[in-house]
PDB file of C-alpha atoms in Angstrom:
ATOM      1  CA  UNK A  16      -1.622  -8.288  51.248  1.00  0.00           C
ATOM      2  CA  UNK A  17      -4.763  -6.576  49.625  1.00  0.00           C
ATOM      3  CA  UNK A  18      -2.446  -3.861  48.852  1.00  0.00           C
ATOM      4  CA  UNK A  19      -0.051  -5.910  47.084  1.00  0.00           C
ATOM      5  CA  UNK A  20      -2.934  -7.619  45.092  1.00  0.00           C
ATOM      6  CA  UNK A  21      -4.425  -4.156  44.291  1.00  0.00           C
ATOM      7  CA  UNK A  22      -1.007  -2.809  42.865  1.00  0.00           C
ATOM      8  CA  UNK A  23      -0.500  -5.833  40.836  1.00  0.00           C
ATOM      9  CA  UNK A  24      -3.765  -5.229  39.420  1.00  0.00           C
ATOM     10  CA  UNK A  25      -3.018  -1.642  38.546  1.00  0.00           C
ATOM     11  CA  UNK A  26       0.326  -2.285  37.141  1.00  0.00           C
ATOM     12  CA  UNK A  27      -1.329  -4.972  34.694  1.00  0.00           C
ATOM     13  CA  UNK A  28      -4.252  -2.803  33.763  1.00  0.00           C
ATOM     14  CA  UNK A  29      -2.055   0.103  33.024  1.00  0.00           C
ATOM     15  CA  UNK A  30       0.307  -2.087  31.136  1.00  0.00           C
ATOM     16  CA  UNK A  31      -2.553  -3.548  28.858  1.00  0.00           C
ATOM     17  CA  UNK A  32      -3.789   0.215  28.213  1.00  0.00           C
ATOM     18  CA  UNK A  33      -0.315   1.426  27.392  1.00  0.00           C
ATOM     19  CA  UNK A  34      -0.119  -1.741  24.784  1.00  0.00           C
ATOM     20  CA  UNK A  35      -3.469  -0.656  23.412  1.00  0.00           C
ATOM     21  CA  UNK A  36      -2.326   2.654  22.839  1.00  0.00           C
ATOM     22  CA  UNK A  37       1.010   1.906  21.395  1.00  0.00           C
ATOM     23  CA  UNK A  38      -0.199  -0.935  18.707  1.00  0.00           C
ATOM     24  CA  UNK A  39      -3.563  -0.559  17.004  1.00  0.00           C
ATOM     25  CA  UNK A  40      -4.458  -3.215  13.901  1.00  0.00           C
ATOM     26  CA  UNK A  41      -6.885  -2.823  11.427  1.00  0.00           C
ATOM     27  CA  UNK A  42      -8.369  -3.121   7.979  1.00  0.00           C
ATOM     28  CA  UNK A  43      -8.157  -0.601   4.943  1.00  0.00           C
ATOM     29  CA  UNK A  44      -9.227  -0.775   1.168  1.00  0.00           C
ATOM     30  CA  UNK A  45      -9.515   1.662  -1.712  1.00  0.00           C
ATOM     31  CA  UNK A  46      -9.190   2.477  -5.275  1.00  0.00           C
ATOM     32  CA  UNK A  47      -5.986   2.428  -7.290  1.00  0.00           C
ATOM     33  CA  UNK A  48      -5.396   4.717 -10.225  1.00  0.00           C
ATOM     34  CA  UNK A  49      -2.595   2.504 -11.871  1.00  0.00           C
ATOM     35  CA  UNK A  50      -0.243   3.206 -14.808  1.00  0.00           C
ATOM     36  CA  UNK A  51       3.149   2.133 -15.838  1.00  0.00           C
ATOM     37  CA  UNK A  52       6.019   4.197 -16.819  1.00  0.00           C
ATOM     38  CA  UNK A  53       8.688   3.907 -19.422  1.00  0.00           C
ATOM     39  CA  UNK A  54       9.042   2.633 -22.932  1.00  0.00           C
ATOM     40  CA  UNK A  55       6.115   0.644 -24.034  1.00  0.00           C
ATOM     41  CA  UNK A  56       7.888  -1.387 -26.769  1.00  0.00           C
ATOM     42  CA  UNK A  57       6.396  -5.048 -27.281  1.00  0.00           C
ATOM     43  CA  UNK A  58       7.833  -7.089 -30.096  1.00  0.00           C
ATOM     44  CA  UNK A  59       9.348  -4.219 -31.883  1.00  0.00           C
ATOM     45  CA  UNK A  60       5.943  -2.193 -31.961  1.00  0.00           C
ATOM     46  CA  UNK A  61       5.381   0.861 -29.735  1.00  0.00           C
ATOM     47  CA  UNK A  62       2.315   1.095 -27.765  1.00  0.00           C
ATOM     48  CA  UNK A  63       0.499   4.154 -26.198  1.00  0.00           C
ATOM     49  CA  UNK A  64      -0.274   3.649 -22.293  1.00  0.00           C
ATOM     50  CA  UNK A  65      -3.352   4.501 -20.460  1.00  0.00           C
ATOM     51  CA  UNK A  66      -3.907   4.146 -16.679  1.00  0.00           C
ATOM     52  CA  UNK A  67      -6.263   1.698 -15.315  1.00  0.00           C
ATOM     53  CA  UNK A  68      -8.549   2.080 -12.084  1.00  0.00           C
ATOM     54  CA  UNK A  69      -8.524  -1.021  -9.697  1.00  0.00           C
ATOM     55  CA  UNK A  70      -8.472  -1.717  -6.047  1.00  0.00           C
ATOM     56  CA  UNK A  71      -6.367  -2.526  -2.947  1.00  0.00           C
ATOM     57  CA  UNK A  72      -7.459  -4.135   0.267  1.00  0.00           C
ATOM     58  CA  UNK A  73      -5.605  -5.787   3.562  1.00  0.00           C
ATOM     59  CA  UNK A  74      -4.384  -5.413   7.051  1.00  0.00           C
ATOM     60  CA  UNK A  75      -2.972  -2.421   8.743  1.00  0.00           C
ATOM     61  CA  UNK A  76      -1.140  -2.022  11.997  1.00  0.00           C
ATOM     62  CA  UNK A  77       0.041   1.332  13.375  1.00  0.00           C
ATOM     63  CA  UNK A  78       2.952   1.076  15.782  1.00  0.00           C
ATOM     64  CA  UNK A  79       3.132   4.451  18.061  1.00  0.00           C
ATOM     65  CA  UNK A  80       6.873   4.954  18.972  1.00  0.00           C
ATOM     66  CA  UNK A  81       6.651   8.795  19.741  1.00  0.00           C
ATOM     67  CA  UNK A  82       4.212  11.413  20.374  1.00  0.00           C
ATOM     68  CA  UNK A  83       4.413  12.454  16.967  1.00  0.00           C
ATOM     69  CA  UNK A  84       5.816   9.407  15.081  1.00  0.00           C
ATOM     70  CA  UNK A  85       4.598   5.845  14.348  1.00  0.00           C
ATOM     71  CA  UNK A  86       5.379   2.917  11.954  1.00  0.00           C
ATOM     72  CA  UNK A  87       2.521   1.635   9.623  1.00  0.00           C
ATOM     73  CA  UNK A  88       3.222  -1.885   8.268  1.00  0.00           C
ATOM     74  CA  UNK A  89       0.579  -3.069   5.904  1.00  0.00           C
ATOM     75  CA  UNK A  90      -0.201  -6.342   4.190  1.00  0.00           C
ATOM     76  CA  UNK A  91      -2.529  -5.657   0.901  1.00  0.00           C
ATOM     77  CA  UNK A  92      -3.725  -7.165  -2.104  1.00  0.00           C
ATOM     78  CA  UNK A  93      -3.218  -4.537  -4.617  1.00  0.00           C
ATOM     79  CA  UNK A  94      -3.939  -4.447  -8.597  1.00  0.00           C
ATOM     80  CA  UNK A  95      -2.007  -2.610 -10.933  1.00  0.00           C
ATOM     81  CA  UNK A  96      -1.012  -2.177 -14.536  1.00  0.00           C
ATOM     82  CA  UNK A  97      -2.058  -0.316 -17.581  1.00  0.00           C
ATOM     83  CA  UNK A  98      -3.710  -0.560 -20.823  1.00  0.00           C
ATOM     84  CA  UNK A  99      -1.786  -0.557 -23.998  1.00  0.00           C
ATOM     85  CA  UNK A 100      -2.886   0.320 -27.699  1.00  0.00           C
ATOM     86  CA  UNK A 101      -1.582   1.098 -31.080  1.00  0.00           C
ATOM     87  CA  UNK A 102      -3.122   1.732 -34.575  1.00  0.00           C
ATOM     88  CA  UNK A 103      -3.734  -2.183 -34.753  1.00  0.00           C
ATOM     89  CA  UNK A 104      -4.472  -3.612 -31.273  1.00  0.00           C
ATOM     90  CA  UNK A 105      -5.375  -2.749 -27.731  1.00  0.00           C
ATOM     91  CA  UNK A 106      -4.921  -4.964 -24.615  1.00  0.00           C
ATOM     92  CA  UNK A 107      -5.078  -4.545 -20.982  1.00  0.00           C
ATOM     93  CA  UNK A 108      -2.603  -5.859 -18.444  1.00  0.00           C
ATOM     94  CA  UNK A 109      -3.495  -6.313 -14.892  1.00  0.00           C
ATOM     95  CA  UNK A 110      -1.009  -7.334 -12.250  1.00  0.00           C
ATOM     96  CA  UNK A 111      -2.218  -8.334  -8.778  1.00  0.00           C
ATOM     97  CA  UNK A 112       0.461  -8.155  -5.994  1.00  0.00           C
ATOM     98  CA  UNK A 113       0.905  -9.084  -2.498  1.00  0.00           C
ATOM     99  CA  UNK A 114       2.253  -5.648  -1.326  1.00  0.00           C
ATOM    100  CA  UNK A 115       4.091  -4.855   1.900  1.00  0.00           C
ATOM    101  CA  UNK A 116       4.641  -1.227   2.547  1.00  0.00           C
ATOM    102  CA  UNK A 117       6.194   0.050   5.829  1.00  0.00           C
ATOM    103  CA  UNK A 118       5.263   3.661   6.097  1.00  0.00           C
ATOM    104  CA  UNK A 119       6.904   6.020   8.703  1.00  0.00           C
ATOM    105  CA  UNK A 120       4.223   8.434  10.041  1.00  0.00           C
ATOM    106  CA  UNK A 121       5.226  11.764  10.973  1.00  0.00           C
ATOM    107  CA  UNK A 122       1.954  13.353  12.759  1.00  0.00           C
ATOM    108  CA  UNK A 123       1.926  17.052  11.780  1.00  0.00           C
ATOM    109  CA  UNK A 124      -1.255  17.473  14.103  1.00  0.00           C
ATOM    110  CA  UNK A 125      -3.296  14.835  16.138  1.00  0.00           C
ATOM    111  CA  UNK A 126      -5.100  13.756  12.955  1.00  0.00           C
ATOM    112  CA  UNK A 127      -3.007  14.999  10.197  1.00  0.00           C
ATOM    113  CA  UNK A 128      -0.063  12.498   9.025  1.00  0.00           C
ATOM    114  CA  UNK A 129       2.719  12.482   6.559  1.00  0.00           C
ATOM    115  CA  UNK A 130       3.869   9.102   5.285  1.00  0.00           C
ATOM    116  CA  UNK A 131       6.707   8.008   3.442  1.00  0.00           C
ATOM    117  CA  UNK A 132       8.529   4.476   3.026  1.00  0.00           C
ATOM    118  CA  UNK A 133       9.564   1.499   1.068  1.00  0.00           C
ATOM    119  CA  UNK A 134       7.333  -1.325  -0.383  1.00  0.00           C
ATOM    120  CA  UNK A 135       8.232  -4.856  -1.502  1.00  0.00           C
ATOM    121  CA  UNK A 136       5.428  -6.441  -3.776  1.00  0.00           C
ATOM    122  CA  UNK A 137       5.253 -10.129  -4.886  1.00  0.00           C
ATOM    123  CA  UNK A 138       3.324 -10.977  -7.994  1.00  0.00           C
ATOM    124  CA  UNK A 139       0.331 -13.120  -7.551  1.00  0.00           C
ATOM    125  CA  UNK A 140      -1.788 -12.896 -10.673  1.00  0.00           C
ATOM    126  CA  UNK A 141      -1.281 -11.574 -13.973  1.00  0.00           C
ATOM    127  CA  UNK A 142      -4.485 -10.937 -16.392  1.00  0.00           C
ATOM    128  CA  UNK A 143      -3.915  -9.716 -19.848  1.00  0.00           C
ATOM    129  CA  UNK A 144      -5.803 -10.111 -23.332  1.00  0.00           C
ATOM    130  CA  UNK A 145      -2.722 -11.340 -25.018  1.00  0.00           C
ATOM    131  CA  UNK A 146      -1.822 -14.798 -23.280  1.00  0.00           C
ATOM    132  CA  UNK A 147       1.691 -13.826 -22.475  1.00  0.00           C
ATOM    133  CA  UNK A 148       2.985 -13.815 -18.980  1.00  0.00           C
ATOM    134  CA  UNK A 149       5.895 -11.529 -18.769  1.00  0.00           C
ATOM    135  CA  UNK A 150       5.644  -9.798 -15.693  1.00  0.00           C
ATOM    136  CA  UNK A 151       8.460  -9.988 -13.093  1.00  0.00           C
ATOM    137  CA  UNK A 152       7.696 -11.864  -9.772  1.00  0.00           C
ATOM    138  CA  UNK A 153       9.097  -9.289  -7.593  1.00  0.00           C
ATOM    139  CA  UNK A 154       8.990  -5.429  -7.437  1.00  0.00           C
ATOM    140  CA  UNK A 155      10.461  -2.990  -5.111  1.00  0.00           C
ATOM    141  CA  UNK A 156       8.996   0.567  -4.806  1.00  0.00           C
ATOM    142  CA  UNK A 157       8.650   3.589  -2.522  1.00  0.00           C
ATOM    143  CA  UNK A 158       5.500   5.377  -1.365  1.00  0.00           C
ATOM    144  CA  UNK A 159       4.889   8.830   0.033  1.00  0.00           C
ATOM    145  CA  UNK A 160       1.282  10.344   0.781  1.00  0.00           C
ATOM    146  CA  UNK A 161      -0.984  11.929   3.540  1.00  0.00           C
ATOM    147  CA  UNK A 162      -3.088  10.539   6.090  1.00  0.00           C
ATOM    148  CA  UNK A 163      -6.030  12.042   8.145  1.00  0.00           C
ATOM    149  CA  UNK A 164      -7.856  10.439  11.156  1.00  0.00           C
ATOM    150  CA  UNK A 165     -11.464  11.258  11.047  1.00  0.00           C
ATOM    151  CA  UNK A 166     -12.193   9.636  14.360  1.00  0.00           C
ATOM    152  CA  UNK A 167      -9.904   7.925  16.878  1.00  0.00           C
ATOM    153  CA  UNK A 168     -10.332   4.686  14.781  1.00  0.00           C
ATOM    154  CA  UNK A 169     -11.407   5.760  11.403  1.00  0.00           C
ATOM    155  CA  UNK A 170      -8.964   6.983   8.759  1.00  0.00           C
ATOM    156  CA  UNK A 171      -8.542   7.819   5.187  1.00  0.00           C
ATOM    157  CA  UNK A 172      -5.167   8.013   3.288  1.00  0.00           C
ATOM    158  CA  UNK A 173      -4.098   9.200  -0.167  1.00  0.00           C
ATOM    159  CA  UNK A 174      -0.578   7.680  -1.475  1.00  0.00           C
ATOM    160  CA  UNK A 175       1.478   7.790  -4.452  1.00  0.00           C
ATOM    161  CA  UNK A 176       3.565   4.805  -5.280  1.00  0.00           C
ATOM    162  CA  UNK A 177       6.574   4.526  -7.806  1.00  0.00           C
ATOM    163  CA  UNK A 178       8.166   1.178  -8.692  1.00  0.00           C
ATOM    164  CA  UNK A 179      11.925   1.179  -8.876  1.00  0.00           C
ATOM    165  CA  UNK A 180      12.246  -1.907 -10.413  1.00  0.00           C
ATOM    166  CA  UNK A 181      11.004  -3.085 -13.853  1.00  0.00           C
ATOM    167  CA  UNK A 182       7.627  -4.678 -13.721  1.00  0.00           C
ATOM    168  CA  UNK A 183       7.922  -6.627 -17.132  1.00  0.00           C
ATOM    169  CA  UNK A 184      10.496  -8.965 -18.475  1.00  0.00           C
ATOM    170  CA  UNK A 185      10.048  -7.773 -22.095  1.00  0.00           C
ATOM    171  CA  UNK A 186       9.457  -4.130 -21.801  1.00  0.00           C
ATOM    172  CA  UNK A 187      11.160  -1.233 -19.715  1.00  0.00           C
ATOM    173  CA  UNK A 188       8.138  -0.373 -17.730  1.00  0.00           C
ATOM    174  CA  UNK A 189       7.756   0.267 -13.851  1.00  0.00           C
ATOM    175  CA  UNK A 190       4.417   0.696 -12.039  1.00  0.00           C
ATOM    176  CA  UNK A 191       2.934   3.854 -11.018  1.00  0.00           C
ATOM    177  CA  UNK A 192      -0.082   4.155  -8.574  1.00  0.00           C
ATOM    178  CA  UNK A 193      -2.148   6.590  -6.746  1.00  0.00           C
ATOM    179  CA  UNK A 194      -3.950   4.969  -3.903  1.00  0.00           C
ATOM    180  CA  UNK A 195      -7.054   6.396  -1.905  1.00  0.00           C
ATOM    181  CA  UNK A 196      -7.966   4.423   0.801  1.00  0.00           C
ATOM    182  CA  UNK A 197     -10.082   4.220   3.887  1.00  0.00           C
ATOM    183  CA  UNK A 198      -9.703   2.236   6.858  1.00  0.00           C
ATOM    184  CA  UNK A 199     -10.613   1.111  10.520  1.00  0.00           C
ATOM    185  CA  UNK A 200      -8.116   0.562  13.471  1.00  0.00           C
ATOM    186  CA  UNK A 201      -9.569  -1.520  16.347  1.00  0.00           C
TER     187      UNK A 201
END
């Protein structure tokens, strides 16, 4: 009887250890260098675009599927947009999204990974200087980047995100963002 209880305890402990290695949950945050690509014509006037610096923060999970392959879904609050100006006026358009990237991670070494995947974003807020709410409420895009595990739990990432759908109802612009992040997996 003692051997059976010992065997069951060993199996449960091994199972918990394996699950802990396969799924890690954590947090990440960082800086966005955002801009918008495309034609910046509003109400018949052409504008020059300049990037804005903003932030992102949220939850991350890493699901290890193979020795050198994992899937990393994320739930982030991310601000994007651009600053527009012409000879007469200047305004900043800052869009706050709930972004859900799902990244495929290919580990080139034990610490260094290549990351690529789609992203769905839902508009939560729109701040601008001209009292017009013209942002679309959904955006789809793709991301590609690199990750590096500093320790077993601490990581940094660099990523480029390109919007594939238009970000505005009134202009042919798409979001373009470079993200630098740091995070911790528990």
